[in-house]
Amino acid sequence: MSHTNYHICLLPGDGIGPEITAEAVKVLGALGDRFGVAFTFEEALLGGAAIDATGSPLPEATLTAAHAADAVLLAAIGGPKWDTTDPAKPRPEQGLLGIRKALGLYANLRPVKLFRALEGASSLKPEYLEGVDMLIVRELTGGLYFGARARETGVAGAATGGGEGMRAYDTMEYREFEIERIARTAFEAARKRGGKVHSVDKANVLESSRLWREVVHRLHAAEFADVELLDQLVDNTAMQLIRWPAQFDVVVTENMFGDILSDEASMLTGSLGMLASASLGDGTALYEPSHGSAPDIAGQGVANPLAMLLSVEMMLRYSFDMQDAADALASAIEDVLVEGWRTRDIADADTLPQKMVGTVAMGDLVTERLGAVKQ
Ligand code: NAD
């Protein structure tokens, strides 16, 4: 895409959502000035805010705005106000799952990058973290979470002691096209990064993994021979992520494997307020921080906007192909951290003195470092 105008659908959602969204808009304004691009915004309702205003967590107008945009930037949804166990009542999460489904977002990308200035926040020793910079590409709409499942009663031999009892099953199922498109996402991402893909499966046991491996290798040979491809069994990956995380560039894997591994990997960096994500499909992509709506600190001006700004960085990279702008934003964030500026959640008692700031001031610091020098 080489536009001079990008239209972004903003979904501020609930809790700290509106506060961190304002910082994203501010930063995009500075990036637009510097790189000669106009960003336009349309705000729409999602989650609890949408329930309050319309009775639905995902109003039709929001879907229309999302489909019409070049990208969707979502902050977070949910909060105690809308918690309910009544299945007849709308819940904010229905809005989140609904929009992912409506946009056909089959690839979830989560970068795991260590900011040197924050290494004290990790549970691993600094020497194990040297060079950690990976991208987990998780298949999001197939596999074990979407295959046939059932619970049956009255099954002979199922009860303790051998009588009739219950049996339950879930199915891990993949079609060739589903594997091929997620593998393509991973190879294309690797070309823009370190040029290496680890394809993670359980091919020594599972038939779906053997098909996975076959399709990944076929696509690799046909179109991506310039990218290094390595196979790894998922149990080994779980261990390698802690033993030597710097070996990974892009990791591509099945839905449930990716769910588990991305949570494990995210903790290498040690802070929820620093984790971004992108969900890609064939149409409009959606970008969001990995954290929730943090109702405990909403409205206090102390939320960390950096995961949201790192989600903006991903949007620039993957939806707008603005690599220079993405690099500029990444280094502005790095600079601010190296200078010692911290929001409360990433303050580290061991590395004082630190300069404590709130949401708006953190956004201002990043914006200032972006400057407005026209390219
Ligand atoms: P959470 O991520 O909102 O908060 C966990 C803890 O981390 C809290 O102490 C919070 O203050 C802190 N925190 C999170 N983001 C922060 C930030 N940017 N800056 C500073 N501190 C931050 O998770 P939770 O408390 O389990 O859930 C709260 C609500 O968010 C729930 O309603 C939940 O359903 C929802 N949720 C939404 C999403 C999403 O929108 N994608 C994801 C997870 C949870």
Tab-separated table of C-alpha atoms and ligand atoms in Angstrom:
chain	number	residue	atom	x	y	z
A	1	MET	CA	0.000	0.000	0.000
A	2	SER	CA	1.405	3.410	-0.765
A	3	HIS	CA	-1.187	5.898	0.349
A	4	THR	CA	-0.863	9.401	1.668
A	5	ASN	CA	-4.013	8.978	3.694
A	6	TYR	CA	-4.910	6.158	6.048
A	7	HIS	CA	-8.273	5.833	7.691
A	8	ILE	CA	-8.234	4.210	11.133
A	9	CYS	CA	-11.242	2.891	13.036
A	10	LEU	CA	-10.665	3.581	16.741
A	11	LEU	CA	-12.315	1.381	19.355
A	12	PRO	CA	-11.419	2.927	22.751
A	13	GLY	CA	-13.692	0.492	24.621
A	14	ASP	CA	-13.757	0.583	28.418
A	15	GLY	CA	-11.664	1.315	31.515
A	16	ILE	CA	-8.266	2.791	30.597
A	17	GLY	CA	-9.127	2.342	26.890
A	18	PRO	CA	-10.054	5.976	26.134
A	19	GLU	CA	-6.946	7.269	27.987
A	20	ILE	CA	-4.456	5.163	26.010
A	21	THR	CA	-6.337	5.720	22.739
A	22	ALA	CA	-5.828	9.486	23.120
A	23	GLU	CA	-2.059	8.913	23.326
A	24	ALA	CA	-2.119	6.757	20.172
A	25	VAL	CA	-3.922	9.516	18.275
A	26	LYS	CA	-1.383	12.077	19.489
A	27	VAL	CA	1.566	9.935	18.399
A	28	LEU	CA	0.004	9.174	15.001
A	29	GLY	CA	-0.433	12.934	14.486
A	30	ALA	CA	3.307	13.475	15.024
A	31	LEU	CA	4.208	10.531	12.760
A	32	GLY	CA	1.864	11.836	10.064
A	33	ASP	CA	3.592	15.239	10.144
A	34	ARG	CA	7.042	13.704	10.025
A	35	PHE	CA	6.398	11.171	7.274
A	36	GLY	CA	3.985	13.183	5.131
A	37	VAL	CA	0.951	10.968	5.692
A	38	ALA	CA	-2.527	11.998	6.855
A	39	PHE	CA	-4.231	9.745	9.371
A	40	THR	CA	-7.975	10.141	9.749
A	41	PHE	CA	-9.961	8.568	12.552
A	42	GLU	CA	-13.440	7.285	13.115
A	43	GLU	CA	-14.365	6.334	16.653
A	44	ALA	CA	-16.848	3.491	17.197
A	45	LEU	CA	-18.352	1.696	20.181
A	46	LEU	CA	-17.315	-1.752	21.405
A	47	GLY	CA	-17.723	-3.712	24.640
A	48	GLY	CA	-19.274	-2.241	27.773
A	49	ALA	CA	-19.463	1.273	26.343
A	50	ALA	CA	-21.431	-0.133	23.401
A	51	ILE	CA	-23.767	-2.085	25.711
A	52	ASP	CA	-24.514	1.104	27.673
A	53	ALA	CA	-25.203	3.143	24.552
A	54	THR	CA	-26.992	0.607	22.334
A	55	GLY	CA	-27.667	-2.592	24.301
A	56	SER	CA	-25.260	-4.549	22.043
A	57	PRO	CA	-21.506	-5.159	22.631
A	58	LEU	CA	-20.911	-4.983	18.856
A	59	PRO	CA	-23.309	-2.557	17.168
A	60	GLU	CA	-23.819	-2.813	13.405
A	61	ALA	CA	-22.352	0.700	12.969
A	62	THR	CA	-19.074	-0.502	14.517
A	63	LEU	CA	-18.801	-3.368	12.060
A	64	THR	CA	-19.493	-1.015	9.164
A	65	ALA	CA	-16.798	1.408	10.401
A	66	ALA	CA	-14.301	-1.451	10.883
A	67	HIS	CA	-14.863	-2.883	7.410
A	68	ALA	CA	-14.519	0.564	5.834
A	69	ALA	CA	-11.214	1.388	7.589
A	70	ASP	CA	-7.626	0.655	6.486
A	71	ALA	CA	-6.977	-0.697	9.990
A	72	VAL	CA	-8.702	-1.033	13.362
A	73	LEU	CA	-7.023	0.080	16.596
A	74	LEU	CA	-8.677	-1.382	19.689
A	75	ALA	CA	-7.730	-0.437	23.260
A	76	ALA	CA	-9.521	-2.820	25.677
A	77	ILE	CA	-12.982	-3.803	26.753
A	78	GLY	CA	-14.713	-5.077	29.886
A	79	GLY	CA	-15.073	-4.264	33.565
A	80	PRO	CA	-17.010	-5.217	36.703
A	81	LYS	CA	-19.969	-3.071	35.647
A	82	TRP	CA	-20.817	-5.566	32.895
A	83	ASP	CA	-19.792	-8.807	34.630
A	84	THR	CA	-22.741	-11.180	34.610
A	85	THR	CA	-23.401	-14.895	34.790
A	86	ASP	CA	-26.830	-14.479	33.173
A	87	PRO	CA	-26.430	-16.023	29.691
A	88	ALA	CA	-29.264	-13.843	28.385
A	89	LYS	CA	-27.375	-10.593	29.167
A	90	PRO	CA	-24.833	-9.099	26.729
A	91	ARG	CA	-21.164	-9.266	27.744
A	92	PRO	CA	-18.311	-7.030	26.516
A	93	GLU	CA	-16.150	-10.017	25.372
A	94	GLN	CA	-18.849	-10.920	22.850
A	95	GLY	CA	-17.923	-7.689	21.091
A	96	LEU	CA	-14.247	-8.648	20.942
A	97	LEU	CA	-14.810	-12.200	19.683
A	98	GLY	CA	-17.507	-10.953	17.318
A	99	ILE	CA	-15.311	-8.373	15.623
A	100	ARG	CA	-12.396	-10.839	15.268
A	101	LYS	CA	-14.774	-13.305	13.617
A	102	ALA	CA	-16.467	-10.699	11.406
A	103	LEU	CA	-13.100	-9.491	10.086
A	104	GLY	CA	-11.898	-13.094	9.478
A	105	LEU	CA	-8.742	-12.573	11.544
A	106	TYR	CA	-6.948	-15.915	11.283
A	107	ALA	CA	-3.445	-14.838	12.266
A	108	ASN	CA	-2.511	-13.472	15.664
A	109	LEU	CA	0.920	-11.865	15.866
A	110	ARG	CA	2.548	-11.151	19.195
A	111	PRO	CA	6.021	-9.676	19.290
A	112	VAL	CA	8.171	-10.439	22.302
A	113	LYS	CA	10.960	-7.952	22.518
A	114	LEU	CA	13.125	-7.154	25.460
A	115	PHE	CA	13.669	-3.507	26.212
A	116	ARG	CA	17.095	-3.482	27.840
A	117	ALA	CA	16.018	-0.763	30.214
A	118	LEU	CA	13.308	-3.065	31.592
A	119	GLU	CA	15.276	-6.289	31.902
A	120	GLY	CA	14.929	-6.163	35.698
A	121	ALA	CA	11.201	-6.863	35.253
A	122	SER	CA	11.826	-10.319	33.712
A	123	SER	CA	11.853	-13.485	35.750
A	124	LEU	CA	14.899	-14.709	33.771
A	125	LYS	CA	18.465	-13.618	34.474
A	126	PRO	CA	19.702	-10.860	32.108
A	127	GLU	CA	22.281	-13.162	30.426
A	128	TYR	CA	19.457	-15.407	29.127
A	129	LEU	CA	17.614	-12.420	27.671
A	130	GLU	CA	20.392	-11.000	25.506
A	131	GLY	CA	19.053	-10.538	21.960
A	132	VAL	CA	15.438	-11.613	22.609
A	133	ASP	CA	13.307	-10.265	19.750
A	134	MET	CA	10.730	-12.713	18.409
A	135	LEU	CA	7.337	-12.749	16.798
A	136	ILE	CA	4.823	-15.461	17.643
A	137	VAL	CA	2.386	-16.156	14.799
A	138	ARG	CA	-0.583	-18.057	16.184
A	139	GLU	CA	-3.278	-19.587	13.981
A	140	LEU	CA	-6.483	-18.088	15.363
A	141	THR	CA	-9.553	-19.570	13.687
A	142	GLY	CA	-8.835	-23.321	13.340
A	143	GLY	CA	-7.282	-26.232	15.237
A	144	LEU	CA	-8.338	-27.654	18.581
A	145	TYR	CA	-10.415	-24.617	19.608
A	146	PHE	CA	-12.673	-24.865	16.555
A	147	GLY	CA	-12.851	-28.623	15.807
A	148	ALA	CA	-15.799	-30.881	16.614
A	149	ARG	CA	-16.385	-31.381	20.323
A	150	ALA	CA	-18.957	-33.162	22.423
A	151	ARG	CA	-19.773	-34.674	25.747
A	152	GLU	CA	-21.674	-37.939	25.697
A	153	THR	CA	-23.421	-39.715	28.537
A	154	GLY	CA	-24.231	-43.385	28.894
A	155	VAL	CA	-21.018	-44.547	27.220
A	156	ALA	CA	-20.088	-48.121	28.055
A	157	GLY	CA	-16.803	-48.511	29.924
A	158	ALA	CA	-16.498	-44.739	30.570
A	159	ALA	CA	-17.262	-44.628	34.272
A	160	THR	CA	-14.796	-45.254	37.067
A	161	GLY	CA	-14.930	-49.004	37.573
A	162	GLY	CA	-16.073	-49.684	33.991
A	163	GLY	CA	-19.879	-49.046	33.953
A	164	GLU	CA	-21.664	-46.482	31.826
A	165	GLY	CA	-20.355	-42.920	32.195
A	166	MET	CA	-19.413	-39.711	30.413
A	167	ARG	CA	-16.972	-39.206	27.579
A	168	ALA	CA	-15.818	-35.889	26.126
A	169	TYR	CA	-13.692	-35.052	23.126
A	170	ASP	CA	-12.253	-32.099	21.200
A	171	THR	CA	-10.814	-32.393	17.723
A	172	MET	CA	-7.687	-30.817	16.290
A	173	GLU	CA	-8.489	-30.324	12.646
A	174	TYR	CA	-6.708	-28.399	9.907
A	175	ARG	CA	-7.333	-27.936	6.232
A	176	GLU	CA	-4.482	-27.322	3.819
A	177	PHE	CA	-5.556	-23.769	2.997
A	178	GLU	CA	-5.641	-22.832	6.688
A	179	ILE	CA	-2.080	-24.042	7.198
A	180	GLU	CA	-0.843	-22.472	3.998
A	181	ARG	CA	-2.192	-18.994	4.736
A	182	ILE	CA	-0.799	-18.865	8.301
A	183	ALA	CA	2.572	-20.173	7.066
A	184	ARG	CA	2.564	-17.465	4.393
A	185	THR	CA	1.957	-14.815	7.075
A	186	ALA	CA	4.928	-16.180	9.032
A	187	PHE	CA	7.305	-16.339	6.047
A	188	GLU	CA	6.364	-12.835	4.922
A	189	ALA	CA	6.917	-11.508	8.445
A	190	ALA	CA	10.302	-13.269	8.602
A	191	ARG	CA	11.378	-11.531	5.395
A	192	LYS	CA	10.772	-8.186	7.129
A	193	ARG	CA	12.615	-9.324	10.278
A	194	GLY	CA	15.425	-11.812	10.906
A	195	GLY	CA	14.711	-14.204	7.998
A	196	LYS	CA	14.063	-17.295	10.152
A	197	VAL	CA	10.906	-19.303	10.917
A	198	HIS	CA	10.455	-22.013	13.537
A	199	SER	CA	7.394	-24.077	12.637
A	200	VAL	CA	6.146	-25.660	15.860
A	201	ASP	CA	4.053	-28.836	15.824
A	202	LYS	CA	3.685	-32.284	17.374
A	203	ALA	CA	4.352	-34.254	14.187
A	204	ASN	CA	5.718	-37.276	16.068
A	205	VAL	CA	2.194	-37.910	17.408
A	206	LEU	CA	-0.524	-35.921	15.636
A	207	GLU	CA	-1.784	-36.438	12.084
A	208	SER	CA	-2.852	-32.770	11.842
A	209	SER	CA	0.748	-31.822	12.695
A	210	ARG	CA	2.111	-34.079	9.948
A	211	LEU	CA	-0.133	-32.297	7.430
A	212	TRP	CA	0.967	-28.982	8.966
A	213	ARG	CA	4.641	-29.866	8.424
A	214	GLU	CA	4.048	-31.061	4.864
A	215	VAL	CA	2.180	-27.900	3.827
A	216	VAL	CA	4.672	-25.562	5.508
A	217	HIS	CA	7.585	-27.237	3.706
A	218	ARG	CA	5.807	-27.264	0.361
A	219	LEU	CA	5.100	-23.517	0.579
A	220	HIS	CA	8.642	-22.857	1.764
A	221	ALA	CA	10.194	-24.691	-1.192
A	222	ALA	CA	7.863	-23.046	-3.692
A	223	GLU	CA	7.950	-19.422	-2.557
A	224	PHE	CA	10.137	-18.751	0.476
A	225	ALA	CA	13.408	-20.646	-0.002
A	226	ASP	CA	15.275	-17.457	1.045
A	227	VAL	CA	13.814	-17.788	4.575
A	228	GLU	CA	15.434	-20.277	6.974
A	229	LEU	CA	12.888	-22.891	8.112
A	230	LEU	CA	13.274	-25.086	11.197
A	231	ASP	CA	10.799	-27.612	12.608
A	232	GLN	CA	10.459	-27.915	16.350
A	233	LEU	CA	8.199	-30.082	18.504
A	234	VAL	CA	5.971	-28.045	20.781
A	235	ASP	CA	7.228	-29.588	24.032
A	236	ASN	CA	10.776	-28.758	23.007
A	237	THR	CA	9.736	-25.175	22.153
A	238	ALA	CA	8.218	-24.739	25.616
A	239	MET	CA	11.631	-25.633	27.034
A	240	GLN	CA	13.733	-23.690	24.487
A	241	LEU	CA	11.782	-20.466	25.153
A	242	ILE	CA	13.263	-20.422	28.627
A	243	ARG	CA	16.615	-22.051	27.857
A	244	TRP	CA	17.651	-19.912	24.894
A	245	PRO	CA	14.921	-17.475	23.772
A	246	ALA	CA	17.249	-15.504	21.492
A	247	GLN	CA	17.327	-18.406	18.977
A	248	PHE	CA	13.812	-17.471	17.799
A	249	ASP	CA	12.872	-14.946	15.139
A	250	VAL	CA	9.386	-15.962	13.903
A	251	VAL	CA	7.511	-18.848	15.535
A	252	VAL	CA	4.431	-20.156	13.702
A	253	THR	CA	2.060	-22.619	15.294
A	254	GLU	CA	-1.404	-24.092	15.783
A	255	ASN	CA	-4.107	-22.241	17.760
A	256	MET	CA	-3.813	-23.912	21.181
A	257	PHE	CA	-0.034	-24.393	20.993
A	258	GLY	CA	0.197	-20.675	20.162
A	259	ASP	CA	-2.114	-19.697	22.989
A	260	ILE	CA	0.113	-21.431	25.512
A	261	LEU	CA	3.497	-20.550	24.003
A	262	SER	CA	2.659	-16.869	23.494
A	263	ASP	CA	1.690	-16.489	27.144
A	264	GLU	CA	4.914	-18.222	28.176
A	265	ALA	CA	6.983	-16.033	25.851
A	266	SER	CA	5.236	-12.831	26.869
A	267	MET	CA	6.533	-13.197	30.387
A	268	LEU	CA	10.142	-13.103	29.169
A	269	THR	CA	9.745	-9.333	29.032
A	270	GLY	CA	7.973	-9.246	32.363
A	271	SER	CA	5.457	-6.479	31.805
A	272	LEU	CA	1.889	-6.596	30.620
A	273	GLY	CA	1.885	-2.872	29.890
A	274	MET	CA	4.465	-3.421	27.099
A	275	LEU	CA	2.860	-6.154	24.980
A	276	ALA	CA	1.237	-5.425	21.646
A	277	SER	CA	-0.601	-7.662	19.211
A	278	ALA	CA	-1.919	-7.721	15.675
A	279	SER	CA	-4.662	-9.892	14.244
A	280	LEU	CA	-4.560	-10.241	10.482
A	281	GLY	CA	-6.979	-11.700	7.961
A	282	ASP	CA	-7.655	-11.154	4.304
A	283	GLY	CA	-9.243	-7.735	4.877
A	284	THR	CA	-8.919	-5.060	7.551
A	285	ALA	CA	-6.468	-5.964	10.310
A	286	LEU	CA	-6.942	-5.254	14.008
A	287	TYR	CA	-4.273	-4.057	16.442
A	288	GLU	CA	-4.573	-4.106	20.226
A	289	PRO	CA	-2.486	-4.215	23.387
A	290	SER	CA	-2.448	-7.620	25.115
A	291	HIS	CA	-3.620	-6.215	28.437
A	292	GLY	CA	-7.223	-5.652	29.502
A	293	SER	CA	-9.166	-2.545	30.494
A	294	ALA	CA	-7.508	-2.266	33.933
A	295	PRO	CA	-10.659	-0.995	35.716
A	296	ASP	CA	-8.663	-0.699	38.964
A	297	ILE	CA	-6.709	2.274	37.592
A	298	ALA	CA	-9.177	3.684	35.044
A	299	GLY	CA	-9.619	7.444	35.114
A	300	GLN	CA	-6.538	8.029	37.279
A	301	GLY	CA	-4.192	9.041	34.471
A	302	VAL	CA	-1.588	6.416	35.452
A	303	ALA	CA	-2.116	3.743	32.754
A	304	ASN	CA	0.895	2.795	30.659
A	305	PRO	CA	0.171	3.754	27.029
A	306	LEU	CA	3.238	1.929	25.612
A	307	ALA	CA	1.537	-1.394	24.710
A	308	MET	CA	-0.990	0.669	22.770
A	309	LEU	CA	1.815	2.628	21.069
A	310	LEU	CA	3.621	-0.631	20.250
A	311	SER	CA	0.347	-1.798	18.665
A	312	VAL	CA	0.453	1.371	16.557
A	313	GLU	CA	4.001	0.385	15.554
A	314	MET	CA	2.657	-2.977	14.326
A	315	MET	CA	-0.121	-1.239	12.406
A	316	LEU	CA	2.436	0.939	10.623
A	317	ARG	CA	4.499	-2.141	9.767
A	318	TYR	CA	1.847	-4.635	8.717
A	319	SER	CA	-1.096	-2.602	7.393
A	320	PHE	CA	0.605	0.494	5.997
A	321	ASP	CA	4.079	-0.837	5.153
A	322	MET	CA	5.566	2.288	6.779
A	323	GLN	CA	8.746	0.631	8.041
A	324	ASP	CA	10.622	3.916	8.642
A	325	ALA	CA	7.796	5.338	10.719
A	326	ALA	CA	7.525	2.065	12.674
A	327	ASP	CA	11.289	2.112	13.343
A	328	ALA	CA	11.106	5.771	14.430
A	329	LEU	CA	8.320	4.989	16.893
A	330	ALA	CA	10.145	1.917	18.247
A	331	SER	CA	13.314	3.899	18.872
A	332	ALA	CA	11.412	6.830	20.424
A	333	ILE	CA	9.890	4.380	22.937
A	334	GLU	CA	13.290	2.784	23.572
A	335	ASP	CA	14.865	6.233	24.143
A	336	VAL	CA	12.206	7.245	26.653
A	337	LEU	CA	12.796	4.035	28.622
A	338	VAL	CA	16.577	4.324	28.492
A	339	GLU	CA	16.251	7.868	29.855
A	340	GLY	CA	14.538	6.341	32.895
A	341	TRP	CA	10.927	7.492	32.361
A	342	ARG	CA	8.454	5.028	33.858
A	343	THR	CA	4.756	4.625	34.449
A	344	ARG	CA	3.906	2.995	37.752
A	345	ASP	CA	3.500	-0.539	36.351
A	346	ILE	CA	7.030	-0.699	34.917
A	347	ALA	CA	8.797	1.040	37.778
A	348	ASP	CA	11.470	-1.207	39.210
A	349	ALA	CA	12.681	-0.678	42.758
A	350	ASP	CA	16.149	-2.067	41.894
A	351	THR	CA	17.023	0.452	39.233
A	352	LEU	CA	16.110	3.731	40.878
A	353	PRO	CA	16.370	6.676	40.319
A	354	GLN	CA	13.494	6.691	37.879
A	355	LYS	CA	11.340	9.459	36.611
A	356	MET	CA	7.696	8.597	37.261
A	357	VAL	CA	5.104	9.867	34.806
A	358	GLY	CA	1.431	9.372	34.020
A	359	THR	CA	-0.326	8.381	30.798
A	360	VAL	CA	-0.366	11.794	29.102
A	361	ALA	CA	3.222	12.670	30.032
A	362	MET	CA	4.460	9.298	28.719
A	363	GLY	CA	2.639	9.950	25.441
A	364	ASP	CA	4.145	13.457	25.310
A	365	LEU	CA	7.674	12.108	25.847
A	366	VAL	CA	7.343	9.671	22.947
A	367	THR	CA	5.759	12.346	20.736
A	368	GLU	CA	8.578	14.828	21.491
A	369	ARG	CA	11.202	12.253	20.512
A	370	LEU	CA	9.466	11.635	17.213
A	371	GLY	CA	9.897	15.279	16.287
A	372	ALA	CA	8.132	16.588	13.216
A	373	VAL	CA	10.984	16.683	10.714
A	374	LYS	CA	9.498	16.234	7.241
A	375	GLN	CA	11.201	13.458	5.211
B	1	NAD	P1	-6.007	-6.323	32.988
B	1	NAD	O1	-4.988	-6.576	31.949
B	1	NAD	O2	-7.040	-5.303	32.675
B	1	NAD	O3	-5.294	-5.878	34.363
B	1	NAD	C1	-4.376	-6.700	35.082
B	1	NAD	C2	-3.486	-5.814	35.957
B	1	NAD	O4	-2.547	-5.134	35.114
B	1	NAD	C3	-4.251	-4.720	36.693
B	1	NAD	O5	-3.662	-4.513	37.949
B	1	NAD	C4	-4.074	-3.495	35.853
B	1	NAD	O6	-4.122	-2.285	36.553
B	1	NAD	C5	-2.687	-3.734	35.235
B	1	NAD	N1	-2.589	-3.157	33.888
B	1	NAD	C6	-3.109	-3.661	32.728
B	1	NAD	N2	-2.825	-2.866	31.714
B	1	NAD	C7	-2.117	-1.840	32.207
B	1	NAD	C8	-1.549	-0.665	31.654
B	1	NAD	N3	-1.638	-0.379	30.340
B	1	NAD	N4	-0.909	0.187	32.456
B	1	NAD	C9	-0.786	-0.070	33.773
B	1	NAD	N5	-1.287	-1.154	34.366
B	1	NAD	C10	-1.954	-2.024	33.587
B	1	NAD	O7	-6.673	-7.729	33.327
B	1	NAD	P2	-7.882	-8.084	34.301
B	1	NAD	O8	-7.805	-7.238	35.529
B	1	NAD	O9	-7.869	-9.532	34.425
B	1	NAD	O10	-9.193	-7.690	33.498
B	1	NAD	C11	-9.868	-6.447	33.610
B	1	NAD	C12	-10.968	-6.374	32.565
B	1	NAD	O11	-10.357	-6.388	31.260
B	1	NAD	C13	-11.907	-7.570	32.585
B	1	NAD	O12	-13.208	-7.095	32.358
B	1	NAD	C14	-11.430	-8.446	31.463
B	1	NAD	O13	-12.473	-9.225	30.923
B	1	NAD	C15	-10.946	-7.421	30.471
B	1	NAD	N6	-9.945	-7.910	29.512
B	1	NAD	C16	-10.026	-7.393	28.254
B	1	NAD	C17	-9.084	-7.752	27.319
B	1	NAD	C18	-9.168	-7.127	25.942
B	1	NAD	O14	-9.859	-6.147	25.786
B	1	NAD	N7	-8.472	-7.661	24.966
B	1	NAD	C19	-8.028	-8.605	27.656
B	1	NAD	C20	-7.943	-9.081	28.957
B	1	NAD	C21	-8.907	-8.712	29.891
